[in-house]
Each structure stands twice: as C-alpha cells, then as structure tokens.
Coordinates of C-alpha atoms in Angstrom, one line a residue:
Chain M
M1 CA 77.6 46.0 111.6
T2 CA 79.2 49.3 111.3
A3 CA 82.4 47.7 111.1
R4 CA 81.7 45.6 107.6
L5 CA 80.2 48.7 106.4
A6 CA 84.0 50.3 106.9
R7 CA 86.1 47.6 105.6
T8 CA 84.5 47.6 102.4
L9 CA 84.8 51.6 102.1
G10 CA 80.8 51.4 102.4
W11 CA 81.1 54.9 102.5
L12 CA 81.1 55.8 98.7
A13 CA 78.0 53.6 98.3
L14 CA 75.8 55.1 101.2
A15 CA 77.3 58.7 100.0
A16 CA 75.6 57.9 96.7
V17 CA 72.6 57.6 98.5
L18 CA 72.6 60.4 100.9
A19 CA 73.8 63.4 98.6
A20 CA 70.2 63.2 97.2
S21 CA 68.8 64.7 100.7
P22 CA 70.6 68.3 100.9
V23 CA 69.9 69.9 104.1
R24 CA 73.2 72.3 104.0
A25 CA 75.3 73.2 101.6
E26 CA 78.3 71.1 102.2
R27 CA 78.0 67.4 104.0
L28 CA 80.6 65.5 105.3
I29 CA 81.0 61.3 105.1
V30 CA 83.2 59.9 107.3
S31 CA 84.4 56.0 108.2
V32 CA 87.4 54.7 110.4
S33 CA 89.2 52.0 109.2
N34 CA 88.6 50.0 111.9
H35 CA 85.1 50.3 114.2
R36 CA 86.5 47.5 116.6
V37 CA 89.8 47.5 117.9
T38 CA 90.4 44.1 119.2
V39 CA 93.0 43.5 122.5
T40 CA 94.5 40.4 121.9
P41 CA 97.7 39.3 123.9
N42 CA 99.9 40.3 121.4
Y43 CA 98.6 44.0 121.0
S44 CA 100.7 46.5 121.3
G45 CA 99.0 49.9 120.2
E46 CA 97.5 50.5 116.1
E47 CA 96.8 53.0 114.3
L48 CA 93.6 53.6 112.7
V49 CA 93.1 55.5 109.9
L50 CA 89.7 58.0 109.1
F51 CA 88.8 58.7 105.7
G52 CA 85.8 61.3 104.3
S53 CA 84.7 63.4 102.0
V54 CA 83.0 67.1 101.8
E55 CA 79.9 66.3 99.5
K56 CA 78.7 70.0 97.8
D57 CA 75.3 70.2 96.2
A58 CA 73.8 73.0 93.6
T59 CA 73.9 75.8 96.6
T60 CA 77.4 75.2 97.7
P61 CA 79.9 78.2 96.4
A62 CA 82.3 77.1 93.9
N63 CA 85.9 76.7 94.7
R64 CA 85.6 77.0 98.1
S65 CA 88.7 76.0 100.1
Y66 CA 88.4 74.1 103.3
D67 CA 89.5 73.4 106.5
L68 CA 89.1 70.0 108.9
V69 CA 89.2 69.5 112.1
V70 CA 89.2 66.1 114.0
T71 CA 88.8 65.1 117.5
V72 CA 88.7 62.2 119.2
A73 CA 88.0 61.7 122.5
G74 CA 88.1 58.4 124.4
P75 CA 86.1 56.9 127.2
R76 CA 85.8 59.9 130.2
A77 CA 86.8 59.4 133.9
D78 CA 87.4 61.8 137.0
M79 CA 91.5 62.3 137.2
V80 CA 93.1 64.2 140.1
T81 CA 96.4 66.5 139.2
R82 CA 98.3 66.3 142.4
R83 CA 100.7 69.2 142.8
K84 CA 104.4 68.4 145.3
E85 CA 105.8 71.2 147.6
R86 CA 108.9 70.9 150.2
R87 CA 107.7 70.3 153.4
F88 CA 109.8 70.0 156.4
G89 CA 112.3 68.9 154.1
I90 CA 110.8 66.3 151.7
W91 CA 108.6 66.6 148.6
I92 CA 104.8 66.0 149.6
N93 CA 101.6 66.3 147.6
T94 CA 100.0 69.5 149.0
D95 CA 97.3 70.8 146.7
S96 CA 95.3 68.8 143.9
R97 CA 92.8 69.5 141.6
Q98 CA 89.9 66.8 140.8
F99 CA 89.0 66.8 136.7
L100 CA 85.2 65.3 136.0
Q101 CA 84.8 63.1 133.3
V102 CA 87.5 64.0 131.0
P103 CA 88.5 62.2 128.2
T104 CA 91.2 59.4 128.9
Y105 CA 92.5 59.4 125.4
L106 CA 92.1 62.7 123.8
A107 CA 93.3 63.5 120.3
L108 CA 92.8 66.8 117.8
F109 CA 94.2 66.7 114.3
S110 CA 94.0 69.6 112.0
N111 CA 95.2 70.2 108.4
R112 CA 97.0 73.8 109.0
P113 CA 97.1 75.5 112.7
F114 CA 93.9 76.2 114.3
D115 CA 95.2 80.2 114.6
A116 CA 94.6 80.2 110.8
I117 CA 91.6 78.2 110.8
A118 CA 89.1 80.3 112.5
S119 CA 89.4 83.5 114.9
P120 CA 90.2 82.8 118.5
E121 CA 86.2 83.6 119.5
V122 CA 84.8 80.5 117.0
Q123 CA 88.0 78.3 118.2
R124 CA 87.0 78.7 122.0
R125 CA 83.4 77.9 120.9
Q126 CA 84.2 75.0 119.1
Q127 CA 86.7 73.9 121.3
L128 CA 89.6 73.5 118.8
G129 CA 92.7 72.4 120.1
L130 CA 94.2 71.6 123.5
N131 CA 93.8 74.9 125.3
N132 CA 90.2 75.3 124.2
V133 CA 88.9 71.8 125.2
L134 CA 86.5 72.2 128.1
L135 CA 88.1 70.2 130.7
T136 CA 85.9 70.4 133.9
Q137 CA 87.6 70.8 137.0
R138 CA 85.9 70.9 141.0
V139 CA 87.5 74.0 142.4
G140 CA 86.1 73.7 145.8
P141 CA 82.3 74.0 145.3
D142 CA 82.5 75.3 141.6
Y143 CA 82.4 73.1 138.5
A144 CA 84.3 75.3 135.8
D145 CA 86.9 74.8 133.8
V146 CA 90.2 77.8 134.1
V147 CA 92.4 79.3 132.0
P148 CA 94.6 77.2 129.6
D149 CA 98.0 78.3 131.3
D150 CA 96.3 77.4 134.8
A151 CA 98.9 75.7 136.3
F152 CA 96.8 72.2 137.2
R153 CA 95.2 72.5 133.5
S154 CA 98.5 72.5 131.7
A155 CA 100.4 70.2 134.2
F156 CA 97.7 67.8 133.2
V157 CA 97.9 68.2 129.7
R158 CA 101.5 67.9 129.5
L159 CA 101.3 64.8 131.2
R160 CA 98.8 63.2 129.3
K161 CA 101.1 64.4 126.2
Q162 CA 103.9 62.7 127.7
H163 CA 101.9 59.1 127.5
G164 CA 100.8 59.9 124.2
L165 CA 97.0 59.7 125.7
Y166 CA 96.3 63.3 124.5
R167 CA 97.4 64.8 121.2
E168 CA 97.5 67.5 119.3
E169 CA 98.5 67.9 115.6
T170 CA 97.8 70.6 113.0
S171 CA 99.5 69.0 109.9
A172 CA 97.8 65.6 110.7
V173 CA 94.6 65.8 108.3
T174 CA 95.7 65.4 104.7
F175 CA 93.3 67.2 101.5
L176 CA 93.8 64.2 99.1
T177 CA 91.7 66.4 96.5
P178 CA 90.1 69.6 97.5
T179 CA 86.9 67.5 98.6
L180 CA 88.7 64.2 99.8
F181 CA 90.6 63.8 103.0
R182 CA 91.8 61.4 105.2
T183 CA 93.8 61.7 108.9
G184 CA 95.6 58.7 111.0
I185 CA 94.7 58.1 114.5
P186 CA 97.3 57.0 116.8
L187 CA 96.5 54.8 119.6
P188 CA 99.7 53.8 122.0
A189 CA 99.9 50.8 123.8
E190 CA 98.3 52.2 126.8
V191 CA 95.1 53.1 125.6
P192 CA 92.2 52.9 127.5
I193 CA 89.2 50.7 126.9
G194 CA 86.4 51.7 125.9
L195 CA 84.3 53.7 123.1
Y196 CA 85.9 56.1 121.2
N197 CA 83.7 59.2 119.8
V198 CA 85.3 61.0 116.4
E199 CA 83.8 64.6 116.0
I200 CA 84.4 65.8 112.7
K201 CA 84.5 69.4 111.8
L202 CA 84.2 71.3 108.4
F203 CA 85.4 74.9 108.1
A204 CA 85.1 77.5 105.3
E205 CA 86.3 81.1 105.7
G206 CA 86.8 81.0 109.3
A207 CA 83.4 79.5 109.5
L208 CA 82.1 76.0 111.1
V209 CA 80.1 74.9 108.0
A210 CA 79.5 71.2 108.8
K211 CA 80.0 68.6 110.9
T212 CA 79.2 64.8 111.7
D213 CA 80.5 62.1 113.8
T214 CA 81.7 58.4 114.2
A215 CA 82.5 56.0 116.9
F216 CA 85.0 53.6 117.2
E217 CA 85.4 50.8 120.1
I218 CA 88.3 49.2 121.7
V219 CA 87.4 46.2 123.3
K220 CA 89.2 42.9 125.2
V221 CA 88.2 39.5 123.7
G222 CA 88.6 36.1 124.5
F223 CA 90.9 35.8 127.1
E224 CA 91.7 39.3 128.3
Q225 CA 88.1 39.4 128.4
F226 CA 87.7 36.8 130.3
V227 CA 90.2 37.4 133.0
A228 CA 88.7 40.7 133.2
T229 CA 85.1 39.9 133.5
T230 CA 86.0 37.4 136.1
A231 CA 88.2 39.3 138.2
R232 CA 85.7 42.1 138.5
Q233 CA 82.6 40.3 138.7
N234 CA 83.8 37.2 140.6
G235 CA 87.0 38.3 142.7
F236 CA 86.1 35.8 145.5
V237 CA 86.8 32.8 143.0
Y238 CA 89.2 34.9 140.8
G239 CA 91.4 35.1 144.3
L240 CA 91.2 31.6 145.2
V241 CA 92.0 30.3 141.9
T242 CA 95.0 33.1 141.7
A243 CA 95.9 31.6 145.2
F244 CA 95.4 28.3 144.0
M245 CA 97.9 29.1 141.0
A246 CA 100.6 30.4 143.4
L247 CA 100.8 27.1 145.9
M248 CA 100.6 25.0 142.6
T249 CA 103.4 26.8 141.1
G250 CA 105.6 26.7 144.4
W251 CA 104.6 22.8 144.8
M252 CA 106.0 22.3 141.4
A253 CA 108.8 24.2 141.3
S254 CA 109.4 22.1 144.7
I255 CA 109.3 18.7 142.6
V256 CA 110.6 20.0 139.4
F257 CA 114.3 21.3 141.6
R258 CA 114.1 18.7 144.8
K259 CA 117.7 17.5 145.3
D260 CA 117.3 14.0 146.4
Chain C
M1 CA 108.0 39.2 123.3
Q2 CA 105.4 41.5 124.4
L3 CA 102.2 40.3 125.6
Y4 CA 99.1 42.4 127.2
L5 CA 98.1 42.2 130.4
P6 CA 94.3 42.2 131.3
I7 CA 94.1 43.6 134.5
A8 CA 97.5 46.0 134.1
D9 CA 95.7 46.9 130.6
I10 CA 99.5 47.5 129.5
P11 CA 101.6 45.3 126.9
V12 CA 104.9 43.9 128.7
N13 CA 108.1 42.6 127.6
V14 CA 107.8 38.6 129.0
F15 CA 111.4 37.9 129.3
L16 CA 111.7 41.2 131.7
I17 CA 109.2 40.2 133.8
L18 CA 110.5 36.7 134.1
A19 CA 114.0 38.2 134.7
M20 CA 112.7 40.1 137.0
G21 CA 110.8 37.7 139.0
A22 CA 114.2 35.3 138.8
A23 CA 116.7 38.0 140.2
V24 CA 114.3 38.9 143.0
G25 CA 113.3 35.2 143.3
F26 CA 117.0 34.6 143.5
V27 CA 117.6 37.2 146.3
S28 CA 114.7 35.8 148.3
G29 CA 115.8 32.7 148.3
M30 CA 119.6 33.5 149.0
F31 CA 117.9 34.8 152.4
G32 CA 114.9 33.4 153.5
I33 CA 112.5 36.5 152.6
G34 CA 109.5 36.9 150.1
G35 CA 111.6 40.4 148.7
G36 CA 108.0 42.0 148.0
F37 CA 110.1 45.2 149.2
L38 CA 112.5 44.7 145.8
M39 CA 109.6 43.3 143.6
T40 CA 107.1 46.3 144.0
P41 CA 108.9 49.2 142.9
L42 CA 110.8 47.3 140.3
L43 CA 107.0 46.5 138.9
I44 CA 106.1 50.4 139.1
F45 CA 109.0 51.1 137.5
V46 CA 108.3 49.6 134.2
G47 CA 104.7 51.3 134.2
I48 CA 102.2 49.3 135.9
A49 CA 100.5 50.7 138.4
P50 CA 101.2 50.4 141.9
A51 CA 97.9 49.2 142.8
V52 CA 97.9 46.4 140.4
A53 CA 101.5 45.8 141.3
V54 CA 101.0 45.4 145.4
A55 CA 98.1 43.4 144.8
S56 CA 100.0 40.8 142.0
V57 CA 102.9 40.6 143.8
A58 CA 101.4 38.9 147.1
S59 CA 100.2 36.3 144.9
H60 CA 103.9 35.8 143.5
I61 CA 105.7 36.1 147.2
A62 CA 102.6 33.5 148.2
A63 CA 104.2 31.2 145.6
S64 CA 107.6 31.7 146.4
S65 CA 107.4 31.2 150.0
F66 CA 105.2 28.1 149.3
S67 CA 107.8 26.1 147.5
G68 CA 110.5 27.8 149.8
A69 CA 108.6 26.4 152.8
I70 CA 108.1 23.1 151.4
S71 CA 111.6 22.4 151.0
Y72 CA 112.2 23.8 154.9
W73 CA 109.9 20.7 155.8
R74 CA 111.5 18.3 154.6
R75 CA 114.2 19.2 156.3
R76 CA 112.5 19.6 159.1
A77 CA 113.3 23.0 159.4
I78 CA 110.0 24.2 160.0
D79 CA 109.2 25.0 163.3
P80 CA 104.9 24.3 163.4
V81 CA 103.8 25.5 167.3
L82 CA 105.8 28.6 166.5
A83 CA 104.3 29.5 163.1
V84 CA 100.8 29.0 164.2
V85 CA 101.0 31.3 167.4
L86 CA 102.9 33.8 165.1
L87 CA 100.2 33.2 162.6
S88 CA 97.4 33.7 165.5
G89 CA 99.0 37.5 166.3
G90 CA 99.7 38.2 162.4
S91 CA 96.1 37.4 161.5
L92 CA 94.9 39.9 163.9
G93 CA 97.6 42.6 162.7
T94 CA 96.5 42.0 159.0
A95 CA 92.7 42.9 159.9
L96 CA 94.1 45.9 161.6
G97 CA 96.7 47.2 159.0
V98 CA 93.5 46.8 156.1
W99 CA 91.5 49.0 158.6
T100 CA 94.5 51.5 158.9
F101 CA 95.2 51.0 155.1
T102 CA 91.3 52.1 154.5
L103 CA 91.7 55.3 157.1
L104 CA 95.0 56.6 155.8
R105 CA 93.3 56.3 152.3
S106 CA 90.6 58.3 153.2
L107 CA 92.8 60.7 154.5
G108 CA 94.5 61.4 151.4
Q109 CA 98.4 60.8 152.4
L110 CA 98.5 57.2 152.0
D111 CA 101.3 57.6 149.3
L112 CA 103.3 59.7 151.6
M113 CA 102.7 57.2 154.4
I114 CA 103.7 54.1 152.5
A115 CA 107.1 56.3 151.4
T116 CA 108.3 57.3 154.8
S117 CA 107.2 53.9 156.5
Y118 CA 109.6 52.9 153.9
V119 CA 112.3 54.9 154.4
I120 CA 112.3 54.3 158.5
L121 CA 112.0 50.7 158.3
L122 CA 113.9 49.9 155.6
T123 CA 116.7 52.1 156.8
T124 CA 116.6 51.0 160.5
V125 CA 116.2 47.8 159.6
G126 CA 119.4 47.8 157.0
A127 CA 121.4 49.7 159.2
L128 CA 121.0 47.3 162.2
M129 CA 121.4 44.1 160.1
F130 CA 124.6 45.7 158.6
W131 CA 126.1 46.9 161.7
E132 CA 125.3 43.1 163.1
G133 CA 126.9 41.4 159.7
L134 CA 130.4 43.7 160.2
R135 CA 130.8 43.6 163.9
A136 CA 130.2 39.7 163.4
L137 CA 132.5 39.3 161.0
L138 CA 135.2 41.8 162.2
R139 CA 134.9 39.3 165.5
A140 CA 135.6 36.4 163.1
R141 CA 138.6 38.2 161.5
R142 CA 140.2 38.6 165.1
G143 CA 139.8 34.8 165.2
G144 CA 137.0 35.3 168.3
P145 CA 134.1 32.9 168.4
V146 CA 131.6 33.4 165.5
T147 CA 128.5 32.6 167.5
T148 CA 126.9 35.2 168.9
R149 CA 123.1 33.4 168.9
R150 CA 122.0 32.3 172.2
P151 CA 124.4 33.8 174.7
G152 CA 122.4 32.5 177.2
S153 CA 121.8 35.8 179.3
H154 CA 118.0 36.5 180.3
V155 CA 116.5 39.3 179.0
W156 CA 113.3 40.8 180.3
I157 CA 111.6 39.0 177.4
H158 CA 112.4 35.4 179.3
G159 CA 110.6 36.9 182.2
L160 CA 107.2 37.2 180.9
P161 CA 104.3 34.8 181.8
L162 CA 102.3 32.4 179.7
K163 CA 105.5 30.2 178.7
M164 CA 105.5 27.7 176.2
R165 CA 107.8 24.8 174.6
F166 CA 109.0 24.9 171.3
K167 CA 110.2 21.4 171.1
R168 CA 111.5 21.8 167.2
S169 CA 113.0 25.0 168.0
K170 CA 114.4 23.9 171.3
I171 CA 113.3 26.9 173.1
Y172 CA 110.7 27.6 176.2
L173 CA 109.4 31.3 176.0
S174 CA 106.7 33.4 176.7
V175 CA 103.6 33.7 173.9
I176 CA 103.0 37.0 174.5
P177 CA 106.0 38.1 172.7
V178 CA 105.4 35.4 169.5
V179 CA 101.9 36.4 169.4
V180 CA 103.0 40.8 169.2
I181 CA 106.0 40.2 167.0
G182 CA 103.3 38.3 165.0
L183 CA 100.9 41.1 165.0
A184 CA 103.6 43.4 164.1
I185 CA 104.6 41.2 160.9
G186 CA 101.1 41.2 160.0
F187 CA 99.8 45.1 160.3
I188 CA 103.3 46.2 158.5
G189 CA 102.8 43.5 155.8
A190 CA 98.7 45.0 155.1
V191 CA 99.5 48.6 154.9
M192 CA 102.8 48.3 153.1
G193 CA 102.1 45.4 150.7
I194 CA 105.1 43.5 151.8
G195 CA 105.5 40.0 152.9
G196 CA 107.9 41.5 156.3
G197 CA 110.5 38.5 156.1
F198 CA 112.8 40.5 156.0
I199 CA 111.9 42.2 159.8
L200 CA 110.4 39.0 161.1
V201 CA 114.2 37.1 160.9
P202 CA 116.2 39.6 162.6
L203 CA 113.2 39.6 165.0
L204 CA 112.9 35.8 165.5
I205 CA 117.0 35.5 165.8
Y206 CA 117.6 39.1 168.1
V207 CA 114.8 39.4 169.9
L208 CA 113.1 35.6 170.3
R209 CA 116.5 33.7 170.1
V210 CA 115.1 31.3 167.4
P211 CA 118.0 29.2 166.3
T212 CA 119.2 29.6 162.8
S213 CA 118.0 26.4 161.7
T214 CA 113.9 26.6 162.1
V215 CA 114.2 30.5 161.5
I216 CA 113.6 30.9 158.1
G217 CA 111.4 27.9 157.2
T218 CA 109.5 29.5 159.8
S219 CA 109.5 32.7 158.5
M220 CA 108.2 31.1 155.2
V221 CA 105.4 29.7 156.9
L222 CA 103.9 33.7 158.4
T223 CA 104.9 34.9 154.7
L224 CA 102.8 32.2 152.7
V225 CA 99.6 32.3 154.7
T226 CA 99.7 36.4 155.3
M227 CA 100.2 36.5 151.4
V228 CA 97.4 34.0 150.5
F229 CA 95.3 36.0 152.5
A230 CA 96.4 39.1 151.3
T231 CA 95.8 37.8 147.5
M232 CA 91.9 36.8 148.3
L233 CA 91.6 40.1 149.8
H234 CA 92.9 42.2 147.2
A235 CA 91.1 40.1 144.7
V236 CA 87.8 40.7 146.5
T237 CA 87.7 44.1 147.4
N238 CA 89.8 46.0 144.7
H239 CA 89.9 43.3 141.6
L240 CA 93.6 44.6 141.0
V241 CA 95.6 41.1 141.1
D242 CA 96.5 40.6 137.5
A243 CA 96.5 36.8 137.1
V244 CA 98.8 37.1 134.1
L245 CA 101.5 38.7 135.7
A246 CA 101.4 37.3 138.6
L247 CA 102.2 33.9 136.8
I248 CA 104.9 35.2 135.0
L249 CA 106.3 36.5 138.2
M250 CA 106.1 33.6 140.1
V251 CA 107.7 30.9 137.2
G252 CA 110.5 33.3 137.4
G253 CA 110.4 33.7 141.5
V254 CA 110.3 29.7 142.0
T255 CA 112.8 29.5 139.7
G256 CA 115.3 31.9 140.8
A257 CA 114.5 31.2 144.1
Q258 CA 116.1 27.6 143.8
F259 CA 119.1 29.1 142.2
G260 CA 119.5 31.8 145.4
A261 CA 118.6 29.1 148.6
R262 CA 121.9 26.9 147.1
A263 CA 124.3 30.0 146.7
G264 CA 122.9 31.2 150.1
Q265 CA 124.2 27.9 151.5
K266 CA 127.4 28.7 150.3
I267 CA 127.5 32.1 151.7
R268 CA 128.9 32.1 155.7
G269 CA 126.0 33.4 157.5
E270 CA 127.6 36.6 158.6
H271 CA 128.2 37.5 155.3
L272 CA 124.7 36.8 154.3
R273 CA 123.3 39.0 157.1
L274 CA 125.9 42.0 155.7
L275 CA 124.7 41.7 152.1
L276 CA 120.9 41.6 153.1
G277 CA 121.7 44.6 155.4
L278 CA 123.1 46.2 152.9
L279 CA 120.3 45.7 150.0
V280 CA 117.6 46.7 152.6
L281 CA 119.6 49.7 153.6
A282 CA 119.9 50.5 149.7
V283 CA 116.2 49.9 149.2
G284 CA 115.6 52.5 152.2
I285 CA 118.1 54.9 151.2
R286 CA 116.6 55.0 147.5
F287 CA 113.4 56.0 148.8
A288 CA 114.5 58.4 151.0
V289 CA 116.4 60.5 148.2
E290 CA 113.3 60.4 146.2
L291 CA 111.5 61.8 149.2
V292 CA 114.3 64.7 149.6
I293 CA 115.4 65.6 146.3
R294 CA 113.2 68.1 144.3
P295 CA 111.3 65.9 142.1
E296 CA 111.4 66.5 138.0
D297 CA 107.9 66.9 137.7
L298 CA 106.1 68.6 140.5
F299 CA 102.8 67.2 139.1
T300 CA 101.5 63.9 138.4
V301 CA 97.9 62.9 137.2
R302 CA 96.2 59.9 138.7
E303 CA 92.8 58.0 137.5
T304 CA 90.7 58.3 140.5
G305 CA 88.9 55.3 141.5
V306 CA 91.8 53.4 140.9
T307 CA 94.0 53.8 144.1
G308 CA 97.5 53.0 144.7

C-alpha cells in the first residue's frame, strides 16, 4: 500500500498532518519513487528516486544549514573473501575471511564529503561512509569488524564496488531548496532480490539532529517468480520438467533436421 | 535482446547465449562430444555463477546428445548392449563422484581440484589426440595405410575373463574394462561437471577397439543418460538449474549440432581427431595458464550458501 502513497507524492499530505506533533526541532519526511521494483523478463536495472523534506517547528534555530546522509542496505548474506597465494608454482586460495550478515547491496549518498559533515568520531558512530560501515567478520573464534585498511575488508569493498553493488557518492544528494532534497538510487541489473532499507540521517553543525527510514523491495513477478519458487520448492518436479524439455528439444531438432 | 534469467538472477543477451549454444553445438556435432568442457567456461565468462552454469549445461548436453543419439539410432550406429554395460559402470561412477564432490567441498579446495583436474585431463587427452592425429596424417602423406584401427594384436585387455559378444560393434570382449571405463567417465563427469564424451570416445576406440561406426552413437547414449541424471541431481540438491538459460542453450545447441555433424562428415577422420585434439589441448592450456600466471586480482568474493 505504501507504493500507492508514494506514486501520488502522498508524503506532502502526510507532512501536513504529522507536523502538528513536534518531538524534535526537525523532522524528516521522505519517500521513494517506487516501493516495489518488479523484475520482469526485460529487467535490466533501474534507478529509484528518493524525495524528502526537512520539517521545522518553532524551536528550530533559524537559518540552520543541513547535511544529509542516505544509506541504502540490501538483503543481508554471509560472504567469503579469499586471497590467492603462490604455492608450488600455482596460484591457489590460501587465506579467507568470512563476512557475516553483511548487506549484499550498500549505497551511501550525501550532499558533501563526510569529513565536512561531521567529526571522525561522529562519522564512526553514525557509520558514515564505506570505511565506517560495520562489516562483521569472523576472525578465528571472534566476531568483529576490523580497521578500514584491513586487506580483506578493503578488497571486499573494492570488489563489491566494481560490480556497482557497493557505492559511495558524496555529491549525490541535492538540496532543491534549503529544506527540500532528492537523491537517485541506482540499482544495477545484478542487484539481489529482497527488501532494501533506506536510512536517512540529517546533520546540522556536525551533529545528528534527525533520522528516519523507509524501505523498498525488489521482487520477481509472474514467470520469473514461478520458475524461481518451483525450482526451490519442487526440485524433483522442476528437474523432471527440465530433463523432459531437454529430450523434447533434442527430439524436435532431429525431426526438423531430418535428412530423408 | 536482454532477458532476465530467473535462477541465475542476471539479465543476458539472448542472441549471445543462442550463438554460444550454436557454436558449442557445432563443435559437439562435428566431433560427437557433449561440449560441456567448452560451454561451462563460456557461461562463467559472461557472468553466470559457476554452480548455475554447471547445473544448466547438464540439461543442454542432454538435449544435444539426445538429438544426436536419435539420428545415430536411425543409422543403426548405436550398440545397445555396449551402452547398457557402460551405463552400469557409469551410474556407479556418478554416485561415487557426487560423494567425492561433497567431501571435497567440505574440505574447501574444490575450485583448485576442479581447475587442476581440468588441466591434467584436458592437456593429457588433448596432447595424445593431437599426437595420434598428427601421426596418422603423416602416415597418410607418405602414402602408407591410413587405418591404424584394429591392428589385430592381442593386448592384455583381451585376456580378461567374463567375455561377451557385442554384436553390432562386432567385438568379443570382457565386460570388466567396459564397466571400468563407464565408472571412470561417470566419476569424472560428476566431479568436473562435464559429459566426458571427449575422453570416452578415444578410450572406446583405442582401448576397447570399438569400431568408429558405433563409437560416437554409443558414447552419446552414455552422455545422455548421465546428463539427465545430473540435471535431476542438480535440480533436487542445489536448486540451481536455470531452465530458461538451458532452453536457450538447447535451441542453439541442437541447431548447431546438426550443421556440425554435416561438416564433420566432410572432414577426414584423422583431420577430425587432430582438430579435436588441438581444441581440447587449447582449453587445457588456458586453464593451466590461469593457474600459473599471477591473477589480476588476488582476492575473490563469493556469497556462501551458493557454491560454485
């Protein structure tokens, strides 16, 4: 139902209603252009747009300038990063690190560099930037994130970035007016299916003043969904049908191309 | 034209996949092999996860070997008795192979094992075929007798017990080496995700002295049954068979195979063996180079749970 709200820019109406209940000096009202991205046979990636506005009340200091950081995190999964080393003249995987329940897609957008927005301490606490996002690793018996320049962590982030699945853009958020902002959320074709959480944090004078979140999902529909669920839930039938399809194709070909 | 694959979870160009299927189909029709050892690396190259590639290629090979097997059956170029005996060993080998596969996966060095066995197997078989083809060609140049098949000399294999008559192939042979060969092919196929036709055909020709008239057809029957079995196995255990990908590959593959088979009949046998030897050797060397040279990136990321 949220999709319908979004399409009609319902957040404007919502803002009017909710503005009457002040909790803090600033409030964030946001919406994504599409809350349900459907994967159809001709799907090849998409770009969503996030709109929002900063709502002020009587206690808000006048002429405050704001900074905004948007974090989009896709469904979480365990991933392993392996390192190759030369042993006996050939390159083989020797060392590996397991990353536990890390986002399969992760995007961080802001209106200016994180260093300009907040102090290193705040950046760390608020997980601003790929260097500060928590990526839990299993190191022996311990579970911990390591320093940003750890070889495995930086290789992991670099490889995910190469596929467009991890991204960090410090100029992606645009303030259309001092309080109205927008940013694009590019989704490459190979983005994982699932639920995506969008976290929006508002900063003023280097401190977090408001935050909110929203979500969207990427789902398979129709034929794609049918095939995927059948493969998972009825493996035997699916296998039989595929094998039968193979035999039929082979048989058809031998008829079509029959020489006599 | 882009099409989103439901299991592989990426969009692919349909015409590219069709063309790949047709190209591999042409080669497989020409030499009477499944072509899995070419198709799987190609699919991985275009970005499909290795596990999905291996699983979907199995059904593609099933389709092309079935269409081949039908036409060989019509020409009475299949020895059913030989096929059944090979299969009895083959199914046992496949089961053993799957068990080994699981064991290696738990040890964490499956990738290396697959890569090295590709290298060893392909370079050895390729070099042997190439060498044999070259010798036959040189002999033909000098005007000597071309037929090296069936020199009539009795090797140790002919001294084994449990002899059986394979009527259509016109050979009288012990079942032991036949079952052993079937077992080996089934095992290799399950571990490496290939049909094994390119190893089976030379084994049948040089070790069992099966005449060329029935060798390809019979080998296709073995490939067909093991690949149908493999498709089922992959679908039930890993849920990684992409039926859409498989269908595109099949359509391309069976079409290519028909033209390949026609082209193959125009080429002399020894040329054909030389070419196949070169092809197998080239793929083997490519894998070897990958192992030996320093990789562009020392790190790899993989989602666990999805194996490959």
